[in-house]
Amino acid sequence: GGDETNDSVHVAWITGLREPVARQLSEYRWFKSFRCEETHLQRRVEMLYGDDGDIPNPNTVTQVDQCGCMQAKCNVTRLEYLSEMCDNYMTRTFCPSMSVPGKPLNRQALLCAKKILSRFDFIYDVARMDESMRKLSNLLAVWFPDTNINTTTTTTVTAPVVNAAEREGQQQLHDDPLSPEEENILREKTSLDAELYAYARQLL
């Protein structure tokens, strides 16, 4: 959000996208590890019932997914979660005016998301973070020459682990690979996001 009429030379619009299937699977792991983690559940209990509430059994707790499209219990299976979760999360994010929780998106939403995405000054790819950050540091030095950005040092910075939990997730996927049914669901749920991601990579 923000005032698009702001012409300040010290404002740059930056966003990042992620390969859609990897993002959907990451959301499932986030739901299981964060939403259903004991500390988070305790905070929710305190918010609803005060300090006297007991931590519920995670398997009986219903939580909302990241997109607000569904509610699921913490013992939800991966297949169940992928089947019910929002489709095309990134497209919904860039075009919220056409996103209705629980209802599928259409191609008009994709066109809207592309239009919004094209307005950003810089787009980075989470899967190519080192390359993206080098490009960004060089651009920042050009955009904001009076802010003492030192490209000699910033361009040598690497990001070997963008998401530390991702390595664990990849190992889990190796140990428990996707079924053909799960793969089909993911392809269907990310069809518009796949096009948006491909478009974003052209803008990198």
XYZ file of N, CA and C in Angstrom:
612
model
N 0.822 -1.190 0.000
C 0.000 0.000 0.000
C 0.856 1.240 0.000
N 0.253 2.407 -0.087
C 1.012 3.640 -0.086
C 0.441 4.625 -1.065
N 1.007 5.794 -1.063
C 0.551 6.866 -1.948
C 1.325 6.782 -3.250
N 0.657 6.346 -4.322
C 1.340 6.179 -5.599
C 1.721 7.508 -6.221
N 1.230 8.611 -5.683
C 1.583 9.914 -6.240
C 2.854 10.461 -5.612
N 3.419 9.761 -4.660
C 4.632 10.214 -3.992
C 5.799 10.111 -4.967
N 6.398 11.235 -5.325
C 7.487 11.261 -6.296
C 8.853 11.355 -5.629
N 8.937 11.067 -4.354
C 10.207 11.172 -3.642
C 11.249 10.272 -4.284
N 12.470 10.815 -4.466
C 13.543 10.016 -5.056
C 14.042 8.969 -4.080
N 13.582 9.025 -2.828
C 14.018 8.069 -1.842
C 12.969 6.990 -1.566
N 12.122 6.748 -2.548
C 11.125 5.687 -2.446
C 11.326 4.722 -3.599
N 11.460 3.442 -3.270
C 11.559 2.398 -4.291
C 10.577 1.291 -3.929
N 9.852 0.814 -4.912
C 8.858 -0.232 -4.695
C 9.496 -1.573 -5.038
N 9.598 -2.441 -4.037
C 10.309 -3.714 -4.176
C 9.408 -4.845 -3.697
N 9.407 -5.949 -4.424
C 8.655 -7.120 -3.996
C 9.369 -8.376 -4.466
N 8.954 -9.513 -3.956
C 9.556 -10.775 -4.343
C 8.510 -11.845 -4.577
N 8.824 -12.784 -5.449
C 7.946 -13.910 -5.724
C 8.711 -15.211 -5.541
N 7.947 -16.270 -5.448
C 8.526 -17.586 -5.210
C 7.892 -18.598 -6.144
N 8.628 -19.616 -6.510
C 8.072 -20.673 -7.344
C 6.802 -21.183 -6.674
N 5.667 -21.193 -7.387
C 4.361 -21.378 -6.747
C 4.176 -22.698 -6.002
N 4.628 -23.806 -6.580
C 4.442 -25.094 -5.901
C 5.247 -25.123 -4.602
N 6.468 -24.621 -4.644
C 7.290 -24.560 -3.434
C 6.624 -23.683 -2.379
N 5.975 -22.594 -2.820
C 5.308 -21.712 -1.862
C 4.109 -22.391 -1.209
N 3.326 -23.116 -2.006
C 2.165 -23.800 -1.450
C 2.584 -24.843 -0.412
N 3.621 -25.617 -0.739
C 4.100 -26.631 0.200
C 4.680 -25.986 1.450
N 5.340 -24.849 1.274
C 5.885 -24.131 2.419
C 4.768 -23.645 3.328
N 3.650 -23.246 2.736
C 2.519 -22.792 3.557
C 1.978 -23.933 4.406
N 1.912 -25.121 3.832
C 1.441 -26.270 4.610
C 2.379 -26.530 5.792
N 3.685 -26.472 5.547
C 4.640 -26.690 6.640
C 4.520 -25.576 7.680
N 4.272 -24.333 7.215
C 4.080 -23.204 8.123
C 2.863 -23.448 9.016
N 1.788 -23.916 8.414
C 0.567 -24.167 9.181
C 0.828 -25.205 10.261
N 1.517 -26.278 9.892
C 1.733 -27.364 10.838
C 2.740 -26.986 11.925
N 3.762 -26.216 11.574
C 4.835 -25.941 12.525
C 4.620 -24.655 13.314
N 3.909 -23.672 12.738
C 3.714 -22.400 13.430
C 2.315 -22.277 14.015
N 1.314 -22.400 13.171
C -0.057 -22.262 13.651
C -0.367 -23.253 14.772
N 0.226 -24.426 14.672
C -0.089 -25.485 15.622
C 1.012 -25.687 16.650
N 1.949 -24.771 16.702
C 3.032 -24.849 17.683
C 2.525 -24.393 19.046
N 3.035 -24.979 20.117
C 2.485 -24.769 21.456
C 2.455 -23.303 21.872
N 3.543 -22.560 21.585
C 3.598 -21.151 21.981
C 2.509 -20.346 21.293
N 2.287 -20.609 20.020
C 1.245 -19.899 19.276
C -0.128 -20.245 19.831
N -0.336 -21.520 20.133
C -1.627 -21.922 20.676
C -1.875 -21.284 22.034
N -0.812 -21.157 22.835
C -0.953 -20.532 24.141
C -1.363 -19.067 24.003
N -0.743 -18.363 23.042
C -1.106 -16.953 22.821
C -2.563 -16.841 22.405
N -3.024 -17.767 21.579
C -4.417 -17.718 21.134
C -5.370 -17.962 22.308
N -5.012 -18.916 23.164
C -5.836 -19.205 24.331
C -5.904 -17.983 25.245
N -4.755 -17.341 25.471
C -4.730 -16.163 26.343
C -5.548 -15.025 25.756
N -5.522 -14.892 24.446
C -6.282 -13.843 23.793
C -7.791 -14.091 23.940
N -8.191 -15.361 23.846
C -9.617 -15.689 23.889
C -10.150 -15.842 25.308
N -9.314 -16.415 26.179
C -9.835 -16.796 27.490
C -9.068 -16.182 28.656
N -8.009 -15.422 28.381
C -7.218 -14.878 29.474
C -6.162 -15.861 29.943
N -5.521 -15.528 31.044
C -4.402 -16.342 31.537
C -4.843 -17.673 32.115
N -6.138 -17.849 32.353
C -6.607 -19.071 33.010
C -6.863 -20.213 32.032
N -6.783 -19.928 30.756
C -7.088 -20.970 29.784
C -5.993 -22.015 29.691
N -6.389 -23.256 29.438
C -5.426 -24.334 29.259
C -5.100 -24.484 27.781
N -3.866 -24.900 27.503
C -3.474 -25.136 26.116
C -4.264 -26.330 25.591
N -5.010 -26.148 24.513
C -5.820 -27.262 24.004
C -4.962 -28.297 23.289
N -5.538 -29.446 23.083
C -4.894 -30.467 22.258
C -4.812 -29.940 20.827
N -3.599 -29.843 20.266
C -3.469 -29.264 18.918
C -4.369 -29.930 17.879
N -4.631 -31.235 18.062
C -5.438 -31.946 17.075
C -6.908 -31.553 17.109
N -7.312 -30.849 18.145
C -8.721 -30.425 18.251
C -8.906 -28.952 17.911
N -7.797 -28.247 17.659
C -7.859 -26.804 17.412
C -8.062 -26.541 15.925
N -8.969 -25.653 15.626
C -9.193 -25.240 14.239
C -8.498 -23.905 13.999
N -7.653 -23.853 12.977
C -6.900 -22.666 12.638
C -7.218 -22.231 11.213
N -6.991 -20.951 10.922
C -7.258 -20.401 9.588
C -5.977 -20.459 8.760
N -6.122 -20.786 7.493
C -4.939 -20.832 6.636
C -4.450 -19.424 6.323
N -3.308 -19.336 5.645
C -2.641 -18.056 5.425
C -3.471 -17.102 4.581
N -4.275 -17.640 3.707
C -5.054 -16.800 2.794
C -6.453 -16.501 3.327
N -6.828 -17.138 4.415
C -8.156 -16.914 4.965
C -9.255 -17.628 4.208
N -8.889 -18.647 3.436
C -9.877 -19.354 2.620
C -10.516 -20.528 3.349
N -9.822 -21.081 4.326
C -10.347 -22.282 4.947
C -9.923 -22.348 6.404
N -10.558 -23.234 7.123
C -10.166 -23.554 8.478
C -9.853 -25.036 8.536
N -8.800 -25.363 9.261
C -8.395 -26.763 9.343
C -7.886 -27.059 10.740
N -8.038 -28.304 11.139
C -7.488 -28.725 12.418
C -5.999 -29.029 12.250
N -5.305 -28.987 13.356
C -3.856 -29.141 13.292
C -3.417 -30.534 12.852
N -4.309 -31.516 12.945
C -3.942 -32.858 12.492
C -4.341 -33.101 11.036
N -4.600 -32.025 10.312
C -4.970 -32.154 8.902
C -3.828 -32.816 8.130
N -4.175 -33.680 7.202
C -3.149 -34.313 6.373
C -2.716 -33.376 5.256
N -1.590 -33.669 4.666
C -1.102 -32.819 3.571
C -2.081 -32.818 2.403
N -2.604 -33.973 2.054
C -3.553 -34.052 0.948
C -4.800 -33.225 1.246
N -5.321 -33.327 2.458
C -6.504 -32.558 2.838
C -6.225 -31.059 2.774
N -5.065 -30.664 3.272
C -4.733 -29.234 3.286
C -4.593 -28.702 1.867
N -3.849 -29.410 1.028
C -3.638 -28.948 -0.346
C -4.958 -28.894 -1.112
N -5.866 -29.799 -0.792
C -7.156 -29.838 -1.490
C -8.023 -28.639 -1.157
N -7.940 -28.165 0.091
C -8.840 -27.118 0.563
C -8.221 -25.719 0.573
N -6.903 -25.624 0.524
C -6.245 -24.325 0.645
C -6.561 -23.432 -0.548
N -6.301 -22.143 -0.391
C -6.555 -21.167 -1.455
C -5.784 -21.513 -2.721
N -6.386 -21.226 -3.846
C -5.645 -21.327 -5.093
C -4.927 -20.002 -5.364
N -3.783 -20.087 -6.026
C -3.084 -18.923 -6.582
C -2.903 -17.787 -5.576
N -2.190 -18.097 -4.515
C -2.002 -17.149 -3.412
C -1.351 -15.843 -3.879
N -0.323 -15.933 -4.726
C 0.401 -14.718 -5.138
C -0.478 -13.825 -5.999
N -1.253 -14.418 -6.880
C -2.173 -13.624 -7.698
C -3.191 -12.924 -6.813
N -3.681 -13.620 -5.810
C -4.610 -12.998 -4.864
C -3.950 -11.833 -4.126
N -2.687 -12.006 -3.771
C -1.985 -10.980 -3.008
C -1.818 -9.701 -3.809
N -1.499 -9.827 -5.085
C -1.263 -8.641 -5.912
C -2.560 -8.036 -6.446
N -3.645 -8.787 -6.395
C -4.923 -8.234 -6.842
C -6.014 -8.600 -5.845
N -5.933 -8.058 -4.635
C -6.906 -8.439 -3.607
C -8.336 -8.029 -3.931
N -8.502 -7.012 -4.782
C -9.857 -6.544 -5.087
C -10.669 -7.599 -5.831
N -9.978 -8.577 -6.466
C -10.680 -9.612 -7.205
C -10.601 -10.963 -6.501
N -10.159 -10.942 -5.263
C -9.994 -12.176 -4.498
C -11.111 -12.310 -3.478
N -11.873 -13.377 -3.605
C -12.934 -13.690 -2.646
C -12.563 -15.011 -1.985
N -12.325 -15.013 -0.666
C -11.939 -16.259 0.011
C -12.920 -17.392 -0.273
N -12.361 -18.533 -0.633
C -13.186 -19.698 -0.891
C -13.664 -19.843 -2.317
N -13.477 -18.789 -3.134
C -13.903 -18.849 -4.532
C -12.676 -18.785 -5.441
N -12.636 -19.593 -6.511
C -11.473 -19.607 -7.396
C -11.315 -18.296 -8.152
N -10.075 -18.010 -8.515
C -9.789 -16.802 -9.301
C -10.004 -17.065 -10.783
N -10.171 -15.993 -11.536
C -10.251 -16.116 -12.987
C -9.066 -15.375 -13.617
N -8.995 -15.415 -14.937
C -7.841 -14.840 -15.626
C -7.824 -13.307 -15.546
N -8.962 -12.705 -15.300
C -8.968 -11.256 -15.104
C -8.127 -10.875 -13.885
N -8.161 -11.713 -12.881
C -7.339 -11.457 -11.697
C -5.854 -11.553 -12.043
N -5.510 -12.480 -12.918
C -4.115 -12.603 -13.345
C -3.663 -11.351 -14.093
N -4.499 -10.848 -14.984
C -4.157 -9.625 -15.713
C -3.995 -8.455 -14.754
N -4.864 -8.393 -13.758
C -4.772 -7.351 -12.741
C -3.453 -7.467 -11.980
N -3.091 -8.698 -11.574
C -1.860 -8.913 -10.817
C -0.629 -8.544 -11.646
N -0.633 -8.886 -12.928
C 0.494 -8.526 -13.800
C 0.640 -7.010 -13.908
N -0.472 -6.326 -14.018
C -0.434 -4.867 -14.123
C 0.176 -4.253 -12.864
N -0.238 -4.755 -11.706
C 0.306 -4.253 -10.442
C 1.787 -4.573 -10.345
N 2.151 -5.796 -10.703
C 3.545 -6.230 -10.605
C 4.460 -5.396 -11.484
N 3.969 -4.990 -12.639
C 4.797 -4.222 -13.569
C 5.156 -2.841 -13.032
N 4.465 -2.378 -12.006
C 4.727 -1.050 -11.451
C 5.896 -1.040 -10.464
N 6.333 -2.200 -10.042
C 7.405 -2.247 -9.044
C 8.743 -1.888 -9.674
N 9.582 -1.234 -8.886
C 10.910 -0.853 -9.357
C 11.859 -2.038 -9.408
N 11.642 -2.992 -8.523
C 12.522 -4.156 -8.503
C 11.744 -5.364 -7.998
N 11.952 -6.505 -8.665
C 11.319 -7.766 -8.273
C 12.423 -8.792 -8.076
N 12.401 -9.463 -6.952
C 13.413 -10.485 -6.724
C 12.777 -11.873 -6.682
N 13.595 -12.859 -6.980
C 13.173 -14.248 -6.980
C 13.744 -14.901 -5.732
N 12.890 -15.427 -4.882
C 13.353 -16.042 -3.635
C 14.313 -17.185 -3.917
N 14.128 -17.878 -5.037
C 14.994 -19.002 -5.376
C 16.362 -18.546 -5.892
N 16.486 -17.271 -6.208
C 17.757 -16.721 -6.713
C 18.154 -15.515 -5.880
N 18.186 -15.704 -4.562
C 18.356 -14.580 -3.655
C 19.721 -13.912 -3.787
N 20.794 -14.699 -3.918
C 22.127 -14.100 -4.050
C 22.184 -13.153 -5.247
N 21.741 -13.666 -6.393
C 21.751 -12.857 -7.622
C 20.839 -11.643 -7.468
N 19.678 -11.840 -6.884
C 18.723 -10.748 -6.713
C 19.273 -9.653 -5.813
N 19.918 -10.045 -4.724
C 20.440 -9.045 -3.788
C 21.630 -8.284 -4.377
N 22.427 -8.939 -5.203
C 23.517 -8.216 -5.865
C 22.958 -7.162 -6.817
N 21.941 -7.547 -7.579
C 21.318 -6.583 -8.486
C 20.686 -5.435 -7.704
N 20.025 -5.767 -6.604
C 19.351 -4.742 -5.825
C 20.348 -3.765 -5.207
N 21.448 -4.260 -4.676
C 22.420 -3.362 -4.050
C 23.016 -2.403 -5.075
N 23.247 -2.891 -6.290
C 23.760 -2.008 -7.338
C 22.728 -0.955 -7.733
N 21.459 -1.376 -7.821
C 20.407 -0.428 -8.172
C 20.210 0.614 -7.078
N 20.297 0.190 -5.830
C 20.130 1.139 -4.727
C 21.191 2.227 -4.770
N 22.391 1.854 -5.146
C 23.469 2.845 -5.234
C 23.187 3.868 -6.335
N 22.507 3.425 -7.396
C 22.154 4.328 -8.493
C 20.953 5.186 -8.099
N 19.955 4.568 -7.498
C 18.744 5.293 -7.135
C 18.997 6.326 -6.047
N 19.784 5.950 -5.066
C 19.994 6.797 -3.894
C 21.480 7.106 -3.708
N 22.067 7.861 -4.612
C 23.519 8.096 -4.552
C 23.962 8.868 -3.315
N 23.053 9.552 -2.655
C 23.429 10.359 -1.494
C 23.204 9.643 -0.167
N 22.971 8.325 -0.206
C 22.699 7.592 1.038
C 23.875 6.730 1.475
N 25.024 6.900 0.837
C 26.248 6.207 1.241
C 26.138 4.684 1.157
N 25.447 4.197 0.162
C 25.401 2.749 -0.046
C 26.723 2.332 -0.674
N 27.418 1.449 -0.041
C 28.740 1.026 -0.486
C 28.613 -0.245 -1.313
N 28.636 -0.108 -2.625
C 28.454 -1.275 -3.478
C 29.639 -2.219 -3.400
N 30.801 -1.720 -2.975
C 31.974 -2.594 -2.879
C 31.737 -3.697 -1.862
N 31.061 -3.360 -0.795
C 30.812 -4.367 0.237
C 29.472 -5.063 0.057
N 28.452 -4.314 -0.339
C 27.123 -4.927 -0.383
C 27.001 -5.959 -1.485
N 27.724 -5.799 -2.586
C 27.586 -6.754 -3.674
C 28.259 -8.073 -3.362
N 29.094 -8.140 -2.325
C 29.753 -9.388 -1.982
C 28.973 -10.192 -0.946
N 27.876 -9.613 -0.432
C 27.080 -10.311 0.567
C 26.291 -11.427 -0.096
N 26.274 -12.598 0.536
C 25.514 -13.719 0.005
C 24.427 -14.097 0.994
N 23.463 -14.811 0.490
C 22.357 -15.273 1.343
C 22.244 -16.785 1.199
N 23.153 -17.546 1.838
C 23.160 -18.999 1.647
C 21.904 -19.685 2.148
N 21.263 -19.126 3.187
C 20.039 -19.716 3.712
C 19.007 -18.609 3.889
N 18.091 -18.502 2.946
C 17.056 -17.490 3.029
C 15.996 -17.908 4.045
N 15.671 -19.169 4.040
C 14.685 -19.709 4.969
C 15.267 -20.984 5.553
N 15.692 -20.900 6.805
C 16.370 -22.038 7.421
C 15.479 -23.269 7.488
N 14.172 -23.045 7.603
C 13.247 -24.180 7.698
C 13.058 -24.881 6.363
N 13.486 -24.235 5.280
C 13.251 -24.817 3.962
C 14.044 -26.104 3.770
N 15.255 -26.152 4.317
C 16.058 -27.363 4.165
C 15.376 -28.552 4.837
N 14.796 -28.303 6.007
C 14.054 -29.367 6.687
C 12.851 -29.790 5.860
N 12.176 -28.821 5.252
C 11.028 -29.137 4.415
C 11.406 -29.969 3.208
N 12.544 -29.651 2.603
C 13.003 -30.432 1.461
C 13.320 -31.857 1.869
N 13.879 -32.022 3.059
C 14.165 -33.363 3.544
C 12.869 -34.127 3.791
N 11.873 -33.443 4.345
C 10.580 -34.084 4.567
C 9.964 -34.532 3.247
N 10.093 -33.675 2.224
C 9.538 -34.012 0.910
C 10.297 -35.188 0.303
N 11.595 -35.257 0.584
C 12.396 -36.387 0.101
C 11.939 -37.678 0.769
N 11.658 -37.584 2.064
C 11.231 -38.765 2.812
C 9.781 -39.134 2.528
N 8.973 -38.161 2.179
C 7.550 -38.383 1.923
C 7.159 -37.657 0.645
N 7.547 -38.204 -0.517
C 7.301 -37.501 -1.789
C 5.824 -37.327 -2.080
N 5.544 -36.338 -2.927
C 4.166 -36.057 -3.309
C 3.568 -37.226 -4.076
N 2.302 -37.471 -3.819
C 1.578 -38.476 -4.587
C 1.129 -37.860 -5.909
N 0.795 -38.674 -6.901
C 0.270 -38.118 -8.163
C -0.958 -37.234 -7.934
N -1.813 -37.603 -6.984
C -2.992 -36.795 -6.691
C -2.593 -35.431 -6.144
N -1.605 -35.405 -5.245
C -1.134 -34.139 -4.686
C -0.490 -33.277 -5.764
N 0.267 -33.890 -6.651
C 0.892 -33.138 -7.739
C -0.158 -32.501 -8.635
N -1.208 -33.236 -8.960
C -2.275 -32.691 -9.796
C -2.988 -31.534 -9.105
N -3.234 -31.677 -7.816
C -3.888 -30.602 -7.053
C -3.025 -29.349 -7.076
N -1.728 -29.512 -6.847
C -0.825 -28.360 -6.830
C -0.763 -27.667 -8.173
N -0.720 -28.447 -9.248
C -0.706 -27.827 -10.583
C -1.970 -27.019 -10.820
N -3.102 -27.569 -10.400
C -4.371 -26.867 -10.588
C -4.450 -25.625 -9.708
N -3.999 -25.741 -8.467
C -4.092 -24.637 -7.514
C -3.128 -23.498 -7.816
N -2.109 -23.755 -8.624
C -1.086 -22.731 -8.880
C -0.999 -22.338 -10.352
N -2.018 -22.655 -11.139
C -1.926 -22.413 -12.583
C -1.735 -20.933 -12.912
N -2.496 -20.049 -12.268
C -2.348 -18.614 -12.517
C -1.048 -18.088 -11.907
N -0.715 -18.575 -10.730
C 0.541 -18.160 -10.095
C 1.743 -18.550 -10.940
N 1.666 -19.697 -11.610
C 2.777 -20.129 -12.466
C 2.996 -19.124 -13.592
N 1.905 -18.621 -14.165
C 2.020 -17.615 -15.220
C 2.539 -16.292 -14.653
N 2.072 -15.940 -13.463
C 2.535 -14.701 -12.842
C 4.019 -14.786 -12.504
N 4.457 -15.930 -12.033
C 5.857 -16.132 -11.687
C 6.731 -16.055 -12.938
N 6.274 -16.667 -14.030
C 7.020 -16.604 -15.290
C 7.114 -15.164 -15.784
N 6.037 -14.410 -15.634
C 6.035 -13.006 -16.031
C 7.006 -12.208 -15.171
N 7.013 -12.485 -13.868
C 7.921 -11.775 -12.963
C 9.371 -12.036 -13.328
N 9.686 -13.259 -13.698
C 11.073 -13.583 -14.057
C 11.517 -12.818 -15.298
N 10.562 -12.497 -16.194
C 10.909 -11.670 -17.359
C 11.254 -10.244 -16.960
N 10.711 -9.807 -15.804
C 10.941 -8.444 -15.357
C 12.180 -8.316 -14.493
N 12.794 -9.438 -14.121
C 13.961 -9.396 -13.230
C 15.106 -8.625 -13.857
